[in-house]
GROMACS .gro file of C-alpha atoms in nm:
model
  371
    1MET     CA    1  -2.565   0.486   0.258
    2GLU     CA    2  -2.543   0.305  -0.074
    3LEU     CA    3  -2.223   0.149  -0.203
    4ARG     CA    4  -2.077   0.327  -0.504
    5ASP     CA    5  -1.923   0.059  -0.723
    6SER     CA    6  -1.844   0.257  -1.038
    7PRO     CA    7  -1.739   0.610  -1.136
    8SER     CA    8  -2.059   0.628  -1.340
    9ALA     CA    9  -2.241   0.644  -1.006
   10CYS     CA   10  -2.194   0.998  -0.874
   11PRO     CA   11  -1.893   1.091  -1.093
   12SER     CA   12  -1.817   1.397  -0.877
   13LEU     CA   13  -1.740   1.164  -0.584
   14TRP     CA   14  -1.469   0.973  -0.769
   15ARG     CA   15  -1.106   1.056  -0.845
   16CYS     CA   16  -0.843   0.862  -1.035
   17LEU     CA   17  -0.469   0.809  -1.050
   18PRO     CA   18  -0.274   0.702  -1.357
   19CYS     CA   19  -0.191   0.337  -1.289
   20PRO     CA   20  -0.143   0.078  -1.566
   21PRO     CA   21  -0.190  -0.294  -1.490
   22ALA     CA   22   0.185  -0.348  -1.521
   23GLU     CA   23   0.222  -0.134  -1.209
   24LEU     CA   24  -0.074  -0.266  -1.010
   25ARG     CA   25  -0.329  -0.546  -1.033
   26LEU     CA   26  -0.591  -0.485  -0.765
   27ASP     CA   27  -0.739  -0.833  -0.801
   28LEU     CA   28  -0.405  -1.001  -0.731
   29VAL     CA   29  -0.278  -0.769  -0.459
   30LEU     CA   30  -0.588  -0.715  -0.245
   31SER     CA   31  -0.681  -1.085  -0.235
   32SER     CA   32  -0.326  -1.208  -0.172
   33GLY     CA   33  -0.330  -1.228   0.206
   34GLN     CA   34  -0.117  -0.920   0.265
   35THR     CA   35  -0.420  -0.745   0.413
   36PHE     CA   36  -0.758  -0.863   0.544
   37ARG     CA   37  -0.978  -0.552   0.520
   38TRP     CA   38  -1.073  -0.553   0.150
   39ARG     CA   39  -1.358  -0.735  -0.027
   40GLU     CA   40  -1.462  -0.749  -0.389
   41SER     CA   41  -1.792  -0.572  -0.323
   42SER     CA   42  -1.905  -0.617  -0.683
   43PRO     CA   43  -1.715  -0.746  -0.987
   44GLY     CA   44  -1.404  -0.530  -1.023
   45ALA     CA   45  -1.484  -0.305  -0.725
   46TRP     CA   46  -1.295  -0.345  -0.397
   47THR     CA   47  -1.427  -0.192  -0.075
   48GLY     CA   48  -1.233  -0.173   0.250
   49VAL     CA   49  -1.087   0.036   0.528
   50LEU     CA   50  -0.764   0.232   0.492
   51GLY     CA   51  -0.639   0.506   0.722
   52GLY     CA   52  -0.959   0.516   0.927
   53ARG     CA   53  -1.177   0.573   0.620
   54VAL     CA   54  -1.386   0.350   0.396
   55TRP     CA   55  -1.291   0.336   0.028
   56THR     CA   56  -1.407   0.169  -0.290
   57LEU     CA   57  -1.140   0.114  -0.556
   58ARG     CA   58  -1.179   0.018  -0.918
   59GLN     CA   59  -0.916  -0.031  -1.187
   60GLU     CA   60  -1.008   0.050  -1.546
   61ARG     CA   61  -0.746   0.034  -1.820
   62GLU     CA   62  -0.469   0.273  -1.722
   63ARG     CA   63  -0.642   0.432  -1.424
   64LEU     CA   64  -0.705   0.353  -1.058
   65TRP     CA   65  -1.039   0.503  -0.957
   66TYR     CA   66  -1.142   0.559  -0.597
   67THR     CA   67  -1.420   0.703  -0.385
   68VAL     CA   68  -1.420   0.772  -0.011
   69TYR     CA   69  -1.723   0.754   0.220
   70GLY     CA   70  -1.797   1.001   0.497
   71GLU     CA   71  -1.787   0.895   0.862
   72GLU     CA   72  -2.090   0.875   1.089
   73ARG     CA   73  -2.082   1.136   1.365
   74ALA     CA   74  -2.284   1.160   1.685
   75GLY     CA   75  -2.526   0.894   1.565
   76ARG     CA   76  -2.598   1.073   1.239
   77PRO     CA   77  -2.576   0.876   0.914
   78ALA     CA   78  -2.262   0.923   0.709
   79GLY     CA   79  -2.291   1.164   0.423
   80ALA     CA   80  -2.115   1.166   0.089
   81GLU     CA   81  -1.753   1.276   0.107
   82GLU     CA   82  -1.588   1.434  -0.192
   83PRO     CA   83  -1.237   1.298  -0.244
   84GLY     CA   84  -0.981   1.525  -0.081
   85GLY     CA   85  -0.762   1.559  -0.386
   86ALA     CA   86  -0.393   1.569  -0.302
   87GLU     CA   87  -0.439   1.411   0.041
   88THR     CA   88  -0.632   1.104  -0.073
   89ASP     CA   89  -0.407   1.067  -0.379
   90ARG     CA   90  -0.108   1.065  -0.143
   91ILE     CA   91  -0.267   0.803   0.087
   92LEU     CA   92  -0.327   0.564  -0.203
   93ARG     CA   93   0.012   0.622  -0.361
   94ASP     CA   94   0.178   0.553  -0.027
   95TYR     CA   95  -0.034   0.244   0.045
   96PHE     CA   96   0.039   0.085  -0.291
   97GLN     CA   97   0.396   0.226  -0.301
   98LEU     CA   98   0.334   0.356  -0.651
   99ASP     CA   99   0.665   0.541  -0.651
  100VAL     CA  100   0.831   0.200  -0.701
  101GLY     CA  101   0.836   0.115  -1.071
  102LEU     CA  102   0.753  -0.255  -1.113
  103PRO     CA  103   0.834  -0.324  -1.481
  104ALA     CA  104   1.204  -0.248  -1.433
  105LEU     CA  105   1.214  -0.467  -1.123
  106TYR     CA  106   1.040  -0.753  -1.306
  107ARG     CA  107   1.301  -0.729  -1.583
  108ALA     CA  108   1.588  -0.737  -1.332
  109TRP     CA  109   1.440  -1.030  -1.137
  110GLY     CA  110   1.373  -1.218  -1.461
  111ALA     CA  111   1.730  -1.167  -1.579
  112ALA     CA  112   1.859  -1.307  -1.249
  113ASP     CA  113   1.610  -1.594  -1.215
  114PRO     CA  114   1.474  -1.811  -1.500
  115LEU     CA  115   1.196  -1.944  -1.274
  116PHE     CA  116   1.077  -1.591  -1.206
  117ARG     CA  117   1.088  -1.515  -1.578
  118LYS     CA  118   0.853  -1.808  -1.651
  119VAL     CA  119   0.569  -1.671  -1.439
  120ALA     CA  120   0.618  -1.295  -1.434
  121GLY     CA  121   0.448  -1.227  -1.766
  122ASP     CA  122   0.129  -1.394  -1.649
  123PHE     CA  123   0.113  -1.203  -1.321
  124PRO     CA  124   0.201  -0.837  -1.371
  125GLY     CA  125   0.140  -0.567  -1.116
  126VAL     CA  126   0.199  -0.772  -0.798
  127ARG     CA  127   0.340  -0.529  -0.544
  128VAL     CA  128   0.386  -0.513  -0.168
  129LEU     CA  129   0.153  -0.289   0.031
  130ARG     CA  130   0.279  -0.034   0.284
  131GLN     CA  131   0.046  -0.090   0.578
  132ASP     CA  132  -0.002   0.064   0.919
  133PRO     CA  133   0.250  -0.117   1.147
  134VAL     CA  134   0.008  -0.168   1.437
  135GLU     CA  135  -0.267  -0.315   1.221
  136CYS     CA  136  -0.022  -0.529   1.024
  137LEU     CA  137   0.145  -0.664   1.339
  138LEU     CA  138  -0.174  -0.756   1.523
  139SER     CA  139  -0.336  -0.897   1.209
  140PHE     CA  140  -0.043  -1.126   1.129
  141ILE     CA  141  -0.035  -1.260   1.484
  142CYS     CA  142  -0.375  -1.406   1.390
  143THR     CA  143  -0.237  -1.593   1.087
  144SER     CA  144  -0.076  -1.889   1.264
  145ASN     CA  145  -0.251  -2.217   1.173
  146ASN     CA  146  -0.512  -2.027   0.978
  147HIS     CA  147  -0.647  -1.946   0.632
  148ILE     CA  148  -0.757  -1.619   0.481
  149SER     CA  149  -1.133  -1.656   0.514
  150ARG     CA  150  -1.100  -1.732   0.884
  151ILE     CA  151  -0.841  -1.461   0.944
  152ALA     CA  152  -1.057  -1.203   0.764
  153ALA     CA  153  -1.358  -1.304   0.973
  154MET     CA  154  -1.152  -1.277   1.292
  155ILE     CA  155  -1.024  -0.932   1.198
  156GLU     CA  156  -1.378  -0.825   1.115
  157ARG     CA  157  -1.500  -0.936   1.458
  158LEU     CA  158  -1.202  -0.767   1.621
  159CYS     CA  159  -1.283  -0.436   1.454
  160GLN     CA  160  -1.655  -0.459   1.529
  161ALA     CA  161  -1.590  -0.532   1.897
  162PHE     CA  162  -1.304  -0.288   1.964
  163GLY     CA  163  -1.297  -0.031   1.681
  164ARG     CA  164  -1.514   0.273   1.620
  165ARG     CA  165  -1.783   0.250   1.357
  166LEU     CA  166  -1.708   0.450   1.045
  167CYS     CA  167  -2.019   0.406   0.832
  168ARG     CA  168  -2.271   0.158   0.700
  169LEU     CA  169  -2.287   0.065   0.331
  170ASP     CA  170  -2.585  -0.130   0.202
  171ALA     CA  171  -2.662  -0.226   0.564
  172ARG     CA  172  -2.307  -0.353   0.626
  173PRO     CA  173  -2.115  -0.168   0.902
  174PHE     CA  174  -1.750  -0.077   0.863
  175HIS     CA  175  -1.520  -0.017   1.160
  176ALA     CA  176  -1.174   0.128   1.209
  177PHE     CA  177  -0.895  -0.099   1.330
  178PRO     CA  178  -0.882  -0.085   1.712
  179SER     CA  179  -0.634   0.128   1.902
  180LEU     CA  180  -0.357  -0.027   2.109
  181SER     CA  181  -0.527   0.089   2.428
  182ALA     CA  182  -0.852  -0.083   2.333
  183LEU     CA  183  -0.675  -0.416   2.279
  184ALA     CA  184  -0.449  -0.380   2.583
  185GLY     CA  185  -0.736  -0.352   2.833
  186ALA     CA  186  -0.769  -0.590   3.126
  187ASP     CA  187  -1.063  -0.774   2.971
  188ALA     CA  188  -0.934  -0.776   2.611
  189GLU     CA  189  -0.800  -1.132   2.616
  190ALA     CA  190  -1.122  -1.274   2.757
  191ARG     CA  191  -1.330  -1.085   2.501
  192LEU     CA  192  -1.107  -1.205   2.218
  193ARG     CA  193  -1.150  -1.564   2.334
  194GLU     CA  194  -1.525  -1.513   2.326
  195LEU     CA  195  -1.484  -1.392   1.969
  196GLY     CA  196  -1.315  -1.718   1.869
  197PHE     CA  197  -0.947  -1.615   1.875
  198GLY     CA  198  -0.846  -1.913   2.087
  199TYR     CA  199  -0.482  -1.919   2.193
  200ARG     CA  200  -0.414  -1.618   1.970
  201ALA     CA  201  -0.615  -1.400   2.210
  202LYS     CA  202  -0.332  -1.379   2.461
  203PHE     CA  203  -0.082  -1.295   2.186
  204VAL     CA  204  -0.296  -1.018   2.034
  205SER     CA  205  -0.372  -0.856   2.369
  206GLY     CA  206  -0.021  -0.925   2.500
  207SER     CA  207   0.152  -0.767   2.202
  208ALA     CA  208  -0.087  -0.471   2.208
  209ARG     CA  209  -0.003  -0.420   2.575
  210ALA     CA  210   0.371  -0.465   2.520
  211VAL     CA  211   0.376  -0.207   2.240
  212ALA     CA  212   0.150   0.034   2.429
  213GLU     CA  213   0.367   0.016   2.740
  214GLY     CA  214   0.697   0.012   2.550
  215LEU     CA  215   0.757   0.152   2.202
  216GLY     CA  216   0.409   0.293   2.157
  217ALA     CA  217   0.249   0.321   1.815
  218GLU     CA  218   0.491   0.596   1.714
  219GLY     CA  219   0.788   0.387   1.821
  220LEU     CA  220   0.661   0.100   1.609
  221HIS     CA  221   0.639   0.337   1.313
  222ARG     CA  222   0.994   0.454   1.381
  223LEU     CA  223   1.118   0.101   1.318
  224ARG     CA  224   1.085   0.196   0.952
  225ALA     CA  225   1.403   0.397   0.996
  226VAL     CA  226   1.617   0.130   1.166
  227PRO     CA  227   1.805  -0.155   0.994
  228TYR     CA  228   1.611  -0.467   0.904
  229ALA     CA  229   1.790  -0.689   1.158
  230GLU     CA  230   1.711  -0.447   1.441
  231ALA     CA  231   1.343  -0.416   1.348
  232ARG     CA  232   1.315  -0.793   1.325
  233ARG     CA  233   1.479  -0.838   1.665
  234VAL     CA  234   1.238  -0.594   1.829
  235LEU     CA  235   0.934  -0.763   1.675
  236CYS     CA  236   1.047  -1.113   1.772
  237ALA     CA  237   1.053  -1.005   2.137
  238LEU     CA  238   0.675  -0.948   2.130
  239PRO     CA  239   0.428  -1.218   2.242
  240GLY     CA  240   0.325  -1.448   1.959
  241VAL     CA  241   0.575  -1.310   1.707
  242GLY     CA  242   0.818  -1.553   1.549
  243ALA     CA  243   1.058  -1.507   1.260
  244LYS     CA  244   0.807  -1.536   0.976
  245VAL     CA  245   0.546  -1.304   1.131
  246ALA     CA  246   0.825  -1.054   1.204
  247ASP     CA  247   0.938  -1.076   0.842
  248CYS     CA  248   0.583  -1.027   0.715
  249VAL     CA  249   0.552  -0.710   0.925
  250CYS     CA  250   0.898  -0.590   0.825
  251LEU     CA  251   0.813  -0.635   0.458
  252MET     CA  252   0.454  -0.509   0.453
  253ALA     CA  253   0.466  -0.231   0.711
  254LEU     CA  254   0.823  -0.132   0.801
  255ASP     CA  255   0.984  -0.062   0.462
  256LYS     CA  256   1.217  -0.364   0.477
  257ALA     CA  257   1.194  -0.469   0.113
  258GLU     CA  258   1.471  -0.723   0.169
  259ALA     CA  259   1.266  -0.919   0.426
  260VAL     CA  260   1.173  -1.264   0.295
  261PRO     CA  261   0.903  -1.441   0.501
  262VAL     CA  262   1.003  -1.807   0.527
  263ASP     CA  263   0.793  -2.108   0.618
  264THR     CA  264   0.812  -2.478   0.540
  265HIS     CA  265   0.652  -2.417   0.200
  266VAL     CA  266   0.915  -2.160   0.099
  267TRP     CA  267   1.183  -2.388   0.243
  268ARG     CA  268   1.065  -2.676   0.021
  269ILE     CA  269   1.065  -2.447  -0.283
  270ALA     CA  270   1.422  -2.341  -0.212
  271ARG     CA  271   1.523  -2.707  -0.201
  272GLN     CA  272   1.307  -2.851  -0.479
  273ARG     CA  273   1.280  -2.568  -0.730
  274TYR     CA  274   1.612  -2.395  -0.677
  275GLY     CA  275   1.818  -2.701  -0.586
  276VAL     CA  276   1.969  -2.556  -0.273
  277ALA     CA  277   2.010  -2.755   0.048
  278LEU     CA  278   1.961  -2.506   0.326
  279GLY     CA  279   1.887  -2.539   0.694
  280GLY     CA  280   1.925  -2.912   0.745
  281ARG     CA  281   1.615  -3.124   0.799
  282SER     CA  282   1.396  -2.877   0.984
  283LEU     CA  283   1.308  -2.509   0.966
  284THR     CA  284   1.532  -2.372   1.238
  285PRO     CA  285   1.623  -2.006   1.300
  286ARG     CA  286   1.944  -2.076   1.110
  287ALA     CA  287   1.741  -2.209   0.816
  288HIS     CA  288   1.524  -1.895   0.820
  289GLN     CA  289   1.837  -1.683   0.789
  290GLU     CA  290   2.005  -1.898   0.523
  291ILE     CA  291   1.697  -1.916   0.302
  292GLY     CA  292   1.638  -1.543   0.331
  293ASP     CA  293   2.003  -1.479   0.247
  294PHE     CA  294   1.978  -1.709  -0.055
  295PHE     CA  295   1.684  -1.520  -0.201
  296ARG     CA  296   1.837  -1.183  -0.116
  297GLY     CA  297   2.147  -1.291  -0.307
  298LEU     CA  298   1.935  -1.402  -0.601
  299TRP     CA  299   1.685  -1.115  -0.623
  300GLY     CA  300   1.869  -0.826  -0.460
  301PRO     CA  301   1.757  -0.552  -0.221
  302ARG     CA  302   1.385  -0.595  -0.299
  303ALA     CA  303   1.387  -0.972  -0.253
  304GLY     CA  304   1.065  -0.962  -0.051
  305TRP     CA  305   0.888  -0.799  -0.344
  306ALA     CA  306   1.019  -1.061  -0.587
  307GLN     CA  307   0.901  -1.335  -0.353
  308ALA     CA  308   0.550  -1.188  -0.367
  309VAL     CA  309   0.545  -1.280  -0.736
  310SER     CA  310   0.756  -1.593  -0.748
  311THR     CA  311   0.661  -1.781  -0.431
  312PRO     CA  312   0.320  -1.946  -0.390
  313LEU     CA  313   0.077  -1.904  -0.109
  314PRO     CA  314   0.179  -2.170   0.144
  315GLY     CA  315  -0.015  -2.489   0.096
  316THR     CA  316  -0.208  -2.351  -0.202
  317PRO     CA  317  -0.213  -2.585  -0.503
  318GLY     CA  318  -0.335  -2.304  -0.731
  319LEU     CA  319  -0.518  -1.979  -0.714
  320GLY     CA  320  -0.832  -2.146  -0.840
  321PRO     CA  321  -1.139  -1.950  -0.946
  322ARG     CA  322  -1.197  -1.592  -0.853
  323PRO     CA  323  -1.367  -1.565  -0.514
  324PRO     CA  324  -1.734  -1.468  -0.519
  325PRO     CA  325  -1.820  -1.103  -0.461
  326TRP     CA  326  -1.841  -0.948  -0.113
  327PRO     CA  327  -1.920  -1.047   0.156
  328CYS     CA  328  -1.755  -1.384   0.078
  329PRO     CA  329  -1.376  -1.372   0.137
  330PRO     CA  330  -1.118  -1.556  -0.076
  331HIS     CA  331  -1.136  -1.873   0.131
  332HIS     CA  332  -0.892  -2.070  -0.083
  333LEU     CA  333  -0.589  -1.849  -0.013
  334SER     CA  334  -0.339  -1.821   0.269
  335PRO     CA  335  -0.124  -1.519   0.366
  336CYS     CA  336   0.249  -1.439   0.351
  337GLN     CA  337   0.331  -1.491  -0.017
  338VAL     CA  338   0.139  -1.472  -0.341
  339LEU     CA  339   0.228  -1.681  -0.646
  340PHE     CA  340   0.469  -1.945  -0.778
  341CYS     CA  341   0.565  -2.060  -1.125
  342ALA     CA  342   0.426  -2.396  -1.230
  343ASP     CA  343   0.233  -2.448  -0.907
  344LEU     CA  344  -0.020  -2.194  -1.035
  345ARG     CA  345  -0.065  -2.391  -1.356
  346LYS     CA  346  -0.178  -2.712  -1.187
  347GLY     CA  347  -0.542  -2.610  -1.212
  348GLN     CA  348  -0.810  -2.488  -0.984
  349GLU     CA  349  -0.853  -2.585  -0.622
  350PRO     CA  350  -1.084  -2.884  -0.578
  351ALA     CA  351  -1.428  -2.794  -0.452
  352GLY     CA  352  -1.382  -3.030  -0.157
  353SER     CA  353  -1.085  -2.834  -0.027
  354ARG     CA  354  -1.283  -2.512  -0.052
  355GLY     CA  355  -1.552  -2.670   0.161
  356ARG     CA  356  -1.299  -2.782   0.419
  357ALA     CA  357  -1.159  -2.428   0.433
  358ARG     CA  358  -1.489  -2.314   0.581
  359GLY     CA  359  -1.431  -2.542   0.877
  360GLY     CA  360  -1.255  -2.460   1.199
  361ARG     CA  361  -0.891  -2.529   1.111
  362GLY     CA  362  -0.820  -2.503   0.740
  363ARG     CA  363  -0.468  -2.467   0.608
  364ASP     CA  364  -0.191  -2.302   0.797
  365SER     CA  365  -0.158  -1.949   0.671
  366CYS     CA  366   0.219  -1.956   0.665
  367GLY     CA  367   0.288  -2.321   0.614
  368ASP     CA  368   0.424  -2.461   0.938
  369GLY     CA  369   0.189  -2.345   1.212
  370SER     CA  370   0.441  -2.149   1.413
  371PRO     CA  371   0.428  -1.773   1.452
   0.00000   0.00000   0.00000
């Protein structure tokens, strides 16, 4: 099946939602390291997997356009799927949390924080995604000591090896994210090691098994309804999940808008940019809590959202040039946070560092190498 990269191609297979850039910037949000399933398949068009379906999204002026591809069944090629109207609108609105009005939040954060005010006008529409908790959890376990291009490649291999195939676009296959049972199998860890997951293999399979045998996928979803501290405690008991991965999952999948993922990079910003001495000389559990409390006091109940705009990607000197179109991932970025004030004005990433990012180690995705 051919990729549809514009509403002008088969207009009847596209729908749109009203969505001005002040509310959402696809290019900033989908390449930020919150999620690893989207690629800029052609300039301005983003193709990825959401809710077990393959989508292409495009933003034009005040509208968010989308098309959905049919799933292959019983070995038959996928056919065209007309957008399902209210259902697909609801899925996208929920995923991008479009019921949350960003301009008012930006104004409030800017009034409280002069550093936020300096950068906010240049980066509108940066919002936090509402992801599937299982996919978010297992994906972020892969982020330790990693960078986005490598994480995205790992998640791609994970889905190809353990997930069902959804369709093929321009000869590229797309797969659903694997089920807990698929990743909890007796041979899952060994297969993940063969796929290049290294030490993360035991954490991915171990957490999948722990959730499958304990909370279950539904129980993980139900953490959306419990207090932030309780959800964080439950996540931190899982293999390979430390404070910052737990906070990433709380923020991006469990409706804990107050969760502030903290790593050594964010810790340095708190000290150097905000002039606060928190947590002593190392990033201890106490420091995690104190830094999160500081930003919650500064930005309020959606502190995690404000951090997505005002805190840089860990270890990233600048966003640099736009990544090349699909299938090349944004190799110069790292997950957990998105942007930060003057750091983004220091210029583009040197070409040498982009080359190094293609190597085996790259930058730590969350700054300090711990889960």
